[in-house]
PDB file of C-alpha atoms in Angstrom:
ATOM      1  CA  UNK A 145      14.645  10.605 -14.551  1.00  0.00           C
ATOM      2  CA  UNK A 146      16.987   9.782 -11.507  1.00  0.00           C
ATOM      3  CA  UNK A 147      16.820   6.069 -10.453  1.00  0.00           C
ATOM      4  CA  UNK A 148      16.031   6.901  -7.019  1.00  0.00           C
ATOM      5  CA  UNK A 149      12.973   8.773  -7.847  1.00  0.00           C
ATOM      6  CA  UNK A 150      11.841   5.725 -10.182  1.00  0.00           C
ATOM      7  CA  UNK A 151      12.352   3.668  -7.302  1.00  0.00           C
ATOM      8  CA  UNK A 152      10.339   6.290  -5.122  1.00  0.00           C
ATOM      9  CA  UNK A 153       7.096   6.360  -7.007  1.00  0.00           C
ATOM     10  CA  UNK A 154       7.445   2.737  -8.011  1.00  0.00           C
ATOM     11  CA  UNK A 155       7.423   1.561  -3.985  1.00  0.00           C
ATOM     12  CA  UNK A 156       4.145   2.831  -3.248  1.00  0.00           C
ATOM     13  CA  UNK A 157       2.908   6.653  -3.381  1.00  0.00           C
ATOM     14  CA  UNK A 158       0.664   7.259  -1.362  1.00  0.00           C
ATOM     15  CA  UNK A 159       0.312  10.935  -0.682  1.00  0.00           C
ATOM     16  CA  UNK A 160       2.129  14.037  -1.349  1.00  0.00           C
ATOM     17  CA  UNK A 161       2.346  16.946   1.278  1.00  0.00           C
ATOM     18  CA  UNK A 162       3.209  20.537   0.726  1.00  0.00           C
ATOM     19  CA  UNK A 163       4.533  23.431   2.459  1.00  0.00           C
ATOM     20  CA  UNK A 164       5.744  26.445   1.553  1.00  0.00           C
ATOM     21  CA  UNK A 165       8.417  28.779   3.580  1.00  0.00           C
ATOM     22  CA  UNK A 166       9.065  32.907   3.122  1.00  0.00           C
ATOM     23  CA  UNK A 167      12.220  33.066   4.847  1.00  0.00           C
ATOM     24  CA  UNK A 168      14.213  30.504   2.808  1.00  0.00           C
ATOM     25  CA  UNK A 169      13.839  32.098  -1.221  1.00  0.00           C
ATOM     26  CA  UNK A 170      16.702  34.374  -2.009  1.00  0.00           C
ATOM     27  CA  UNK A 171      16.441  38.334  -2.092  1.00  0.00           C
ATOM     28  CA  UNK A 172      17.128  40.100  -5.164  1.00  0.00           C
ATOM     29  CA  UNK A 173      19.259  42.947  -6.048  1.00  0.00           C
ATOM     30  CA  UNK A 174      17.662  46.565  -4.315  1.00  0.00           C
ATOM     31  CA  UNK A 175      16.867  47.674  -7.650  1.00  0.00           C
ATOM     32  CA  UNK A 176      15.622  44.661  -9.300  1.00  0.00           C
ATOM     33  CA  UNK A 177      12.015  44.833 -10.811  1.00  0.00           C
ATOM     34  CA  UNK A 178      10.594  41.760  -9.188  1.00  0.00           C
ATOM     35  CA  UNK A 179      11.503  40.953  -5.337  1.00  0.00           C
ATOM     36  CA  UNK A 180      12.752  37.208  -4.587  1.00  0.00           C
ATOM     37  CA  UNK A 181      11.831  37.820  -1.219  1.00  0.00           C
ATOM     38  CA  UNK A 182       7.964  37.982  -2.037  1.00  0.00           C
ATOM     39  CA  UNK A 183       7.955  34.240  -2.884  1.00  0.00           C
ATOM     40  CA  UNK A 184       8.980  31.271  -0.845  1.00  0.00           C
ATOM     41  CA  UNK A 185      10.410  28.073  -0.948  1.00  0.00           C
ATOM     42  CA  UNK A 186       7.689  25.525  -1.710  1.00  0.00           C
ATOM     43  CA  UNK A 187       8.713  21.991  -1.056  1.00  0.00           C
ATOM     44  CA  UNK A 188       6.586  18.430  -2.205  1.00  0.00           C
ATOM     45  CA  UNK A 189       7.353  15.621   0.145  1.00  0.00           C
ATOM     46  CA  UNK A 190       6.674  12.262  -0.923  1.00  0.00           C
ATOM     47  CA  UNK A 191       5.185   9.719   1.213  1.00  0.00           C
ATOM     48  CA  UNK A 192       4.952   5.787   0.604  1.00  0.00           C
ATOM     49  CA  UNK A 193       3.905   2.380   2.355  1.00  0.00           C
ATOM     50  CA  UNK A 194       5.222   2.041   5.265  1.00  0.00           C
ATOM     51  CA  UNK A 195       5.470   5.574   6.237  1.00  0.00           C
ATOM     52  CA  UNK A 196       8.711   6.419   4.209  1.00  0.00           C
ATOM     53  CA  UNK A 197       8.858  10.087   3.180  1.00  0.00           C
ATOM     54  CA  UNK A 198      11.270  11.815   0.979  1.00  0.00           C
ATOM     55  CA  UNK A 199      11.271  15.419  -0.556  1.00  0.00           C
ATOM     56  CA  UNK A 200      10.333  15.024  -3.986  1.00  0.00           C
ATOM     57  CA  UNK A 201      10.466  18.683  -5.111  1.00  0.00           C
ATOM     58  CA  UNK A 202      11.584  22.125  -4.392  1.00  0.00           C
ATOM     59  CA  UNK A 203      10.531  25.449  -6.165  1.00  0.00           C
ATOM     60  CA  UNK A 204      12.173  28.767  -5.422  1.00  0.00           C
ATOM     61  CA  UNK A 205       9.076  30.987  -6.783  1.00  0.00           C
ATOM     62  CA  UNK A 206       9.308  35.240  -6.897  1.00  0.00           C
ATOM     63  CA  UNK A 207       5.455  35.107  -6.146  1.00  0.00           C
ATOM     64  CA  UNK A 208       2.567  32.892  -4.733  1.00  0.00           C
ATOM     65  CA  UNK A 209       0.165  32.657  -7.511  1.00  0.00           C
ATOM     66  CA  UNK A 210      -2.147  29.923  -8.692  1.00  0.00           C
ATOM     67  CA  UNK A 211      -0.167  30.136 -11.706  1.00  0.00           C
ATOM     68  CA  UNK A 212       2.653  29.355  -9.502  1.00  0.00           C
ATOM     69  CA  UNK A 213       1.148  26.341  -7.820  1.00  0.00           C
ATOM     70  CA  UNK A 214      -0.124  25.561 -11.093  1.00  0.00           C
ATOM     71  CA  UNK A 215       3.337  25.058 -12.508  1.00  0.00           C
ATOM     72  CA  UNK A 216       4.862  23.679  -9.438  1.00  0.00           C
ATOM     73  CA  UNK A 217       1.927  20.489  -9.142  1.00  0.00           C
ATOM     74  CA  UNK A 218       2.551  20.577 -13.018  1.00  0.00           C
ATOM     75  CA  UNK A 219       6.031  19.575 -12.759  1.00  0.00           C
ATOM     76  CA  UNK A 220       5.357  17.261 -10.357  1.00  0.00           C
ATOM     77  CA  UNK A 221       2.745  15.082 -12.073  1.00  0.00           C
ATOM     78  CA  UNK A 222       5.004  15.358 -15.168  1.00  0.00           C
ATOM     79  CA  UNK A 223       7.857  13.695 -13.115  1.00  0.00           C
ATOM     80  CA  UNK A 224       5.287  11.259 -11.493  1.00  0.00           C
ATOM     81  CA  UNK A 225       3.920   9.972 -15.043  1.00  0.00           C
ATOM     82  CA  UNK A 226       7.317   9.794 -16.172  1.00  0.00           C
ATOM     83  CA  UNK A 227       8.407   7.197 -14.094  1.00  0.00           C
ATOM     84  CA  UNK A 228       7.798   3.889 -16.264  1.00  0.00           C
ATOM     85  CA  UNK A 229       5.453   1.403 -15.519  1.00  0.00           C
ATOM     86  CA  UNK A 230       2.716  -0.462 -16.934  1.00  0.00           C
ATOM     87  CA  UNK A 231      -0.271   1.943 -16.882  1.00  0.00           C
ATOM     88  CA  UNK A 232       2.091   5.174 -18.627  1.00  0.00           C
ATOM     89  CA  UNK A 233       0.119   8.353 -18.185  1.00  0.00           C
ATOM     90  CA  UNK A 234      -2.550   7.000 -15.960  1.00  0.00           C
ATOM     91  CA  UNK A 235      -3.742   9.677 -14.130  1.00  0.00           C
ATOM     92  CA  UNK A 236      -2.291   9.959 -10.373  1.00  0.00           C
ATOM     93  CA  UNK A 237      -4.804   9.057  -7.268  1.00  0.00           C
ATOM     94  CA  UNK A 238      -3.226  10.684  -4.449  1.00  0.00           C
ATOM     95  CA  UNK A 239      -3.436  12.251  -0.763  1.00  0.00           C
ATOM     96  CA  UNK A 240      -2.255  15.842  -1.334  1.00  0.00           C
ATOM     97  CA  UNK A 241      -2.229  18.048   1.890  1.00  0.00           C
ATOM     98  CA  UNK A 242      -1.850  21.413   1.958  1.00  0.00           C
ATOM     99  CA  UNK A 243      -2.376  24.403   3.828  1.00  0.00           C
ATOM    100  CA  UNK A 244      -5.715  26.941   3.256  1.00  0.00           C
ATOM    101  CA  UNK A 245      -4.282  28.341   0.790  1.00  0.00           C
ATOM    102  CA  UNK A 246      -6.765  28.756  -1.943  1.00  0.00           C
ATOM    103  CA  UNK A 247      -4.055  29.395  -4.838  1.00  0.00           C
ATOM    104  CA  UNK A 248      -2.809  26.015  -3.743  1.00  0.00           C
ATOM    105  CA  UNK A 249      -5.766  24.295  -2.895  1.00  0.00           C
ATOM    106  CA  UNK A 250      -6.861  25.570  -7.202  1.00  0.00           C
ATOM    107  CA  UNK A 251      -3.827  24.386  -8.687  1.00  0.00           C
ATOM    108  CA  UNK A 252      -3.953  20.688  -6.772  1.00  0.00           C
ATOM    109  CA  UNK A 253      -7.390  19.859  -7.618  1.00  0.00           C
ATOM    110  CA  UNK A 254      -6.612  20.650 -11.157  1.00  0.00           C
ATOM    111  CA  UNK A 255      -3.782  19.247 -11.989  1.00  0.00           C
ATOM    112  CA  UNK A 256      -4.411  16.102  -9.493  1.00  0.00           C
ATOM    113  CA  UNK A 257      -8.319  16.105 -10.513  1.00  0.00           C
ATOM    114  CA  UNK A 258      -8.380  12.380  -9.373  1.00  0.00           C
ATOM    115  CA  UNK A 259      -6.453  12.553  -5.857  1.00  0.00           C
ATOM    116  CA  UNK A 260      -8.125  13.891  -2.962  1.00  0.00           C
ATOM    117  CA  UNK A 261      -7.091  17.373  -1.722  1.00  0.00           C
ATOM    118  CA  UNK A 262      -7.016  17.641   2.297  1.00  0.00           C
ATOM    119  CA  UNK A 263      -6.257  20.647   4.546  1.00  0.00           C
ATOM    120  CA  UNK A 264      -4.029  20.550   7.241  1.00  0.00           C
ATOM    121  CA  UNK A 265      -5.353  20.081  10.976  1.00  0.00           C
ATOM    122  CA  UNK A 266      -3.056  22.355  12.460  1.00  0.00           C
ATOM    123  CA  UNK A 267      -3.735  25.292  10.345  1.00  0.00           C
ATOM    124  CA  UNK A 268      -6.861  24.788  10.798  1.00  0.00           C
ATOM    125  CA  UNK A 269      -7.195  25.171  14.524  1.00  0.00           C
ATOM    126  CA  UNK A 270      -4.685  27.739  13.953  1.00  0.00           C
ATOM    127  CA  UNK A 271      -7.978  29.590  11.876  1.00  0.00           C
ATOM    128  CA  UNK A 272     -10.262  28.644  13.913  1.00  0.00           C
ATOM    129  CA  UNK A 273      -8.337  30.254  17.076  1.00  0.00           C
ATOM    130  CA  UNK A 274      -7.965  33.341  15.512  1.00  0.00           C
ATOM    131  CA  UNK A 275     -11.091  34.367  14.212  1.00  0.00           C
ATOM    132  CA  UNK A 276     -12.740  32.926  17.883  1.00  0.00           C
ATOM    133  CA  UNK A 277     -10.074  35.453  19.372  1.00  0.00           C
ATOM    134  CA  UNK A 278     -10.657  38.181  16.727  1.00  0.00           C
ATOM    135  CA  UNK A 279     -14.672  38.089  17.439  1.00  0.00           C
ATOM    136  CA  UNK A 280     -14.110  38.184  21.456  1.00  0.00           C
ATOM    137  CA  UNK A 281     -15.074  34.878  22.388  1.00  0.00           C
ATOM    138  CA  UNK A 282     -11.695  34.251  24.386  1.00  0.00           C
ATOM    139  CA  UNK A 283     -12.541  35.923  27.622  1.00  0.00           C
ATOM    140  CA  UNK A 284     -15.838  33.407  27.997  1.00  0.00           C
ATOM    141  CA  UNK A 285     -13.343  30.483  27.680  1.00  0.00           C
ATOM    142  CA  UNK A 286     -11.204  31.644  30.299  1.00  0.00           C
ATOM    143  CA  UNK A 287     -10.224  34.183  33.096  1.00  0.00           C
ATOM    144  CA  UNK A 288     -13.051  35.493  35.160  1.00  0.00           C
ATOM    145  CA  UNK A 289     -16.309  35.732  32.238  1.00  0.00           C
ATOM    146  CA  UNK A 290     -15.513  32.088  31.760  1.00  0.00           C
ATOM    147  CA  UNK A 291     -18.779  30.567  30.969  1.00  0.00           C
ATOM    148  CA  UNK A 292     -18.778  26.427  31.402  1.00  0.00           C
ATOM    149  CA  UNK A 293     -21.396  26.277  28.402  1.00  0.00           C
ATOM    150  CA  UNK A 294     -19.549  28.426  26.328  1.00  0.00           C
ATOM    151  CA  UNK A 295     -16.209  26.022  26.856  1.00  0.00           C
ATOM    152  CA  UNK A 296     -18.507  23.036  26.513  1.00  0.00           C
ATOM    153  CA  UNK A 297     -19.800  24.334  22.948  1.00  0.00           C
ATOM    154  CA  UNK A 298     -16.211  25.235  21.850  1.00  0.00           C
ATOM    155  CA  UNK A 299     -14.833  21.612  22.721  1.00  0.00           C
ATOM    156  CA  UNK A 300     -17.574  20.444  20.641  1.00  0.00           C
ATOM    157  CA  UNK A 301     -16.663  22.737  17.417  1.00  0.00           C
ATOM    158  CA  UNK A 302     -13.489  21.477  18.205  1.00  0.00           C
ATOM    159  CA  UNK A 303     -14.045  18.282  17.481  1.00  0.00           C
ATOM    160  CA  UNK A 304     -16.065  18.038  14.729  1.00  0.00           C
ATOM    161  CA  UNK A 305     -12.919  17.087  12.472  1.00  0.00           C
ATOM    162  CA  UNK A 306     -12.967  14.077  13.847  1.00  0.00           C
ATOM    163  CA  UNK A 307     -17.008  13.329  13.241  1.00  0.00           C
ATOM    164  CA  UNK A 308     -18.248  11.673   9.901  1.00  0.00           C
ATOM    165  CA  UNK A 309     -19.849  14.272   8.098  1.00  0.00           C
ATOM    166  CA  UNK A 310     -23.094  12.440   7.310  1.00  0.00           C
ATOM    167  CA  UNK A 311     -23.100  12.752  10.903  1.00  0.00           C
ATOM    168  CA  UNK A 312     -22.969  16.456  11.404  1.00  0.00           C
ATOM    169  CA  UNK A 313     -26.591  17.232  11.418  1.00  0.00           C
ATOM    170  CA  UNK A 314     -26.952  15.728  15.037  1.00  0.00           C
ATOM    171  CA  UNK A 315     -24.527  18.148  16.314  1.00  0.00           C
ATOM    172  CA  UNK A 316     -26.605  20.977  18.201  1.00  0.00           C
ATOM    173  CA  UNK A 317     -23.735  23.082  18.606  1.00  0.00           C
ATOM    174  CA  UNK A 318     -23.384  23.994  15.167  1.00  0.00           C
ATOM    175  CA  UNK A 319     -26.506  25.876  15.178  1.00  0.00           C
ATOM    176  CA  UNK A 320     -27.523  26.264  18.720  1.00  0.00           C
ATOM    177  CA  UNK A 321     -26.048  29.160  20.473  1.00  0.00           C
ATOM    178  CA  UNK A 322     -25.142  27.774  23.848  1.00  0.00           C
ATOM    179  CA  UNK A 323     -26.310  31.170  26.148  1.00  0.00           C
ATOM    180  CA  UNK A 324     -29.666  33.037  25.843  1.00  0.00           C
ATOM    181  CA  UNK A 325     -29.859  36.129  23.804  1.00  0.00           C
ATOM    182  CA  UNK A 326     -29.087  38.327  26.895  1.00  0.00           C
ATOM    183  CA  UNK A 327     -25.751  37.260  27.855  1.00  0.00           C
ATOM    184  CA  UNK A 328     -22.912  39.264  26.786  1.00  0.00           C
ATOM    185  CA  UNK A 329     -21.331  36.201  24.899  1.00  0.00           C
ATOM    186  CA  UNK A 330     -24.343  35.740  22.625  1.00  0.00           C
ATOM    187  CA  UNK A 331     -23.447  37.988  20.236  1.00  0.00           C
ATOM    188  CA  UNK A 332     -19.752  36.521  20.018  1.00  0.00           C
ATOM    189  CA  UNK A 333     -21.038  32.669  19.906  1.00  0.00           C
ATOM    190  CA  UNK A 334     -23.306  33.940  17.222  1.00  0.00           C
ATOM    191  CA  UNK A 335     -20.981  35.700  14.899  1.00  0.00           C
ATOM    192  CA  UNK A 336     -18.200  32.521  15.428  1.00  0.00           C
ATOM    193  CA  UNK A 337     -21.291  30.146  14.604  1.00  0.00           C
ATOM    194  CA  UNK A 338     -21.778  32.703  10.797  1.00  0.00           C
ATOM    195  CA  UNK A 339     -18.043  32.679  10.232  1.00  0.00           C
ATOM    196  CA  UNK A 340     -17.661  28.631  10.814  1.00  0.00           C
ATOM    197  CA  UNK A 341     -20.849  27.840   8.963  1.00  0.00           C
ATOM    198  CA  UNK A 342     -19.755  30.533   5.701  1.00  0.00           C
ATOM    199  CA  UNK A 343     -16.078  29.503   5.613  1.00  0.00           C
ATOM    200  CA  UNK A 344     -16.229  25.884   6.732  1.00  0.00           C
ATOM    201  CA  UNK A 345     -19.064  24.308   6.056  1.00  0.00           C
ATOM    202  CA  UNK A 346     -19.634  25.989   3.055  1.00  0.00           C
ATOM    203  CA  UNK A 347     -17.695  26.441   0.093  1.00  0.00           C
ATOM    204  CA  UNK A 348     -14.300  25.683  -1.097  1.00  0.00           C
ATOM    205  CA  UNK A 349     -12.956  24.315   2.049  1.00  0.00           C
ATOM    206  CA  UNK A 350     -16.189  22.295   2.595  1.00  0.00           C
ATOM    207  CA  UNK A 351     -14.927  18.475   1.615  1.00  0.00           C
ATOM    208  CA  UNK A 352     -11.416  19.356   3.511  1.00  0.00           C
ATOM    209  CA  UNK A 353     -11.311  18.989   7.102  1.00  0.00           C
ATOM    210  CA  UNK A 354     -12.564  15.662   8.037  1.00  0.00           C
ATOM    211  CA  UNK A 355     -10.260  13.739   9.352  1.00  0.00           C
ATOM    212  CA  UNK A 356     -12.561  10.709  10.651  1.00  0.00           C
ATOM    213  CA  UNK A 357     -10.467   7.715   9.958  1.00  0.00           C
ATOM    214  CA  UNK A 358      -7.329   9.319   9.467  1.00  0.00           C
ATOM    215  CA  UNK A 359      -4.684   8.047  11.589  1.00  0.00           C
ATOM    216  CA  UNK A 360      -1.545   9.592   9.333  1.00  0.00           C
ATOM    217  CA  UNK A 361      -1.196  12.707   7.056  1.00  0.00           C
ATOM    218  CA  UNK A 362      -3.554  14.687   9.234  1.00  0.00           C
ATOM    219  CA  UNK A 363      -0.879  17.788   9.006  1.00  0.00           C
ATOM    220  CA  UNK A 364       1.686  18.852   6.828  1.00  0.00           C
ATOM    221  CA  UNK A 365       4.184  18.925   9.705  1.00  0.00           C
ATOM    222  CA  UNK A 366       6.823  16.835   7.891  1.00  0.00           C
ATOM    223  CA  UNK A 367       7.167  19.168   5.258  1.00  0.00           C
ATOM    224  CA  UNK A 368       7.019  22.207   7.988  1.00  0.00           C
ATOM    225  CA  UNK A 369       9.884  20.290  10.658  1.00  0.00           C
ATOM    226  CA  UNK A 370      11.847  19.800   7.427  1.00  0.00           C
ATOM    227  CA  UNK A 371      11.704  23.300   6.520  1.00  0.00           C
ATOM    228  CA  UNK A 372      12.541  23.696  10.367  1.00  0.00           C
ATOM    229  CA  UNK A 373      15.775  21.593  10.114  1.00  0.00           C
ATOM    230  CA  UNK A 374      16.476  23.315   6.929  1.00  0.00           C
ATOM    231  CA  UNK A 375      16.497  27.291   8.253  1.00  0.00           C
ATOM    232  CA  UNK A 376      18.888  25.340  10.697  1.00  0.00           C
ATOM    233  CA  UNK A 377      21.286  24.403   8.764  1.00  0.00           C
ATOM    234  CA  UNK A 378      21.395  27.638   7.856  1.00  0.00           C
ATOM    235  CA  UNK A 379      22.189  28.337  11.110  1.00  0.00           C
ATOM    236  CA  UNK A 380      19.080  30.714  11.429  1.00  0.00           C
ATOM    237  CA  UNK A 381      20.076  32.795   8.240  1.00  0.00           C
ATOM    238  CA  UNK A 382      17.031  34.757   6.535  1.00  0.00           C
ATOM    239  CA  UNK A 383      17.028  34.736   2.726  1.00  0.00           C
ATOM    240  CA  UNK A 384      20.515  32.898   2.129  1.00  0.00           C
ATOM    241  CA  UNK A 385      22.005  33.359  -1.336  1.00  0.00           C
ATOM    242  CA  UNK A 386      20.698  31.540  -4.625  1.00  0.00           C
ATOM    243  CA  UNK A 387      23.696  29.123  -4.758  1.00  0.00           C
ATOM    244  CA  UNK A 388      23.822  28.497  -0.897  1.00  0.00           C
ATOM    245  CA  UNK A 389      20.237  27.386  -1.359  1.00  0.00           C
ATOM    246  CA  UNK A 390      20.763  25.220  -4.062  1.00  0.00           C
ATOM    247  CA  UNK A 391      24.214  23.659  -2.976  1.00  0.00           C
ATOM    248  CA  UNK A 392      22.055  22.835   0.043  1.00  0.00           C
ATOM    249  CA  UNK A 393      19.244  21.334  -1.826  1.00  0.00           C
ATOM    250  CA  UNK A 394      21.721  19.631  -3.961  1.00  0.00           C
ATOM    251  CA  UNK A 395      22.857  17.393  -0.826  1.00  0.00           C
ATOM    252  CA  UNK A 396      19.552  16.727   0.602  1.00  0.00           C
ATOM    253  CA  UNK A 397      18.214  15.550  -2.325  1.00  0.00           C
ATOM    254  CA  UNK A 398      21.632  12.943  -2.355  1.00  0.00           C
ATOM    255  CA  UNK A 399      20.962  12.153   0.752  1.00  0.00           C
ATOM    256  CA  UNK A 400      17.341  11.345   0.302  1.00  0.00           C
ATOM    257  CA  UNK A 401      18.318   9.159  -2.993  1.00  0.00           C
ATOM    258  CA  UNK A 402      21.060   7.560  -0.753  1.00  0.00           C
ATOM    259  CA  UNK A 403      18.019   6.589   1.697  1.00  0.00           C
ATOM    260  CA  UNK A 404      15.756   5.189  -0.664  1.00  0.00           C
ATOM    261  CA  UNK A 405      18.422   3.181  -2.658  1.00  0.00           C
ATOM    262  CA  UNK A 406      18.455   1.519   0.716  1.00  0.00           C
ATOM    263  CA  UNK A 407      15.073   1.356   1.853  1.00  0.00           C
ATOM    264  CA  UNK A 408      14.323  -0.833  -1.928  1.00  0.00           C
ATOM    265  CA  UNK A 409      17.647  -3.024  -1.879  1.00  0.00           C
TER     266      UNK A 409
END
């Protein structure tokens, strides 16, 4: 186990955040049975007191499985408990943030069944944008059909992330429809109000959204600008070759030790 990464874990971790990126894994050989390209790059970004982050872990995967994620949160909780200390094997009681993902979201909670699995903000507006554009709510938002109850009742979906949940039940919005039954955006405000309450305030993504209280880690943009700042260093290059990728790795992950060595001296 690398003595920077002992030194990581041992200063306080506090979270982990994950991202994955398609345009980063290497391609394979035209002929080859299983295409590189269908995977990603899948990076775990560790984050401490203070605010401190480092990249922890990178995967180079040929598909996006649970099985995948399994083996990827796998490795890291193997590296975690590995670090010495005086509680060896205790189970890990972490942030994790992730995308929507379900594959991901499976393969967290169980290999981190203690730590607290949270969804990122941003991809969740991102959602929540789509499907209102997707079920034709967008012209009563804006442009000439713009209808000031309909905008009020969006701004209110909009920030229920932000609400305690017990508190939820005193929001109207979430099952009034905010026009009568005859106006033409009734039927759109209606089928928006089925999707949010199947997909998001029901089931699997249920406990993941709120982020009342949270003042850091709402997103998993640090892993996403890193990826960012990584496709630039390849200068913009799709799909660069397997040793490019790991030569580049390679000195990240120096340069990350270098920056903890100092951060704990």
């Amino acid at each position: 186990m690398p003595t920077w990464f002992q030194k990581a874990v041992n200063n306080g971790l506090l979270a982990l955040v994950a991202d994955g990126v398609h345009k980063l894994n290497p391609r394979t050989e035209r002929r080859a049975p299983e295409r590189m390209e269908e995977g990603q790059l899948y990076t775990i970004h560790g984050v401490y007191r203070g605010g401190f982050e480092v990249p922890l872990l990178f995967a180079v995967t040929r598909n996006k499985s649970e099985d995948d994620y399994v083996t990827i949160f796998g490795k890291m909780k193997e590296a975690v408990q590995a670090v010495p200390s005086d509680t060896p094997n205790t189970e890990p009681q972490l942030r994790i943030v992730v995308d929507f993902k379900m594959a991901a979201i499976n393969a967290a909670r169980a290999v981190f069944p203690l730590s607290s699995t949270e969804g990122c903000a941003w991809h969740l507006t991102q959602a929540w944008v789509r499907n209102r554009n997707r079920l034709g709510l967008l012209r009563f938002l804006k442009g000439g059909e713009r209808d000031p109850r309909v905008v009020h009742w969006g701004k209110t979906l909009k920030g229920l992330p932000f609400l305690p949940r017990d508190h939820f039940h005193l929001v109207n919005a979430l099952t009034v429809v905010p026009v009568e039954h005859s106006h033409p955006a009734y039927e759109p405000c209606q089928n928006f109000l089925d999707y949010f309450n199947r997909t998001w305030m029901r089931g699997p993504f249920e406990s993941m959204w709120c982020k009342y209280l949270v003042k850091e880690l709402r997103t998993t943009n640090l892993a996403e600008n890193f990826h960012g700042r990584l496709r630039g260093l390849f200068s913009g290059k799709k799909h660069p070759k397997f040793d490019e990728l790991i030569t580049m790795l390679q000195e990240i992950t120096a340069a990350a030790a270098s920056r903890m060595n100092r951060m704990v001296e």
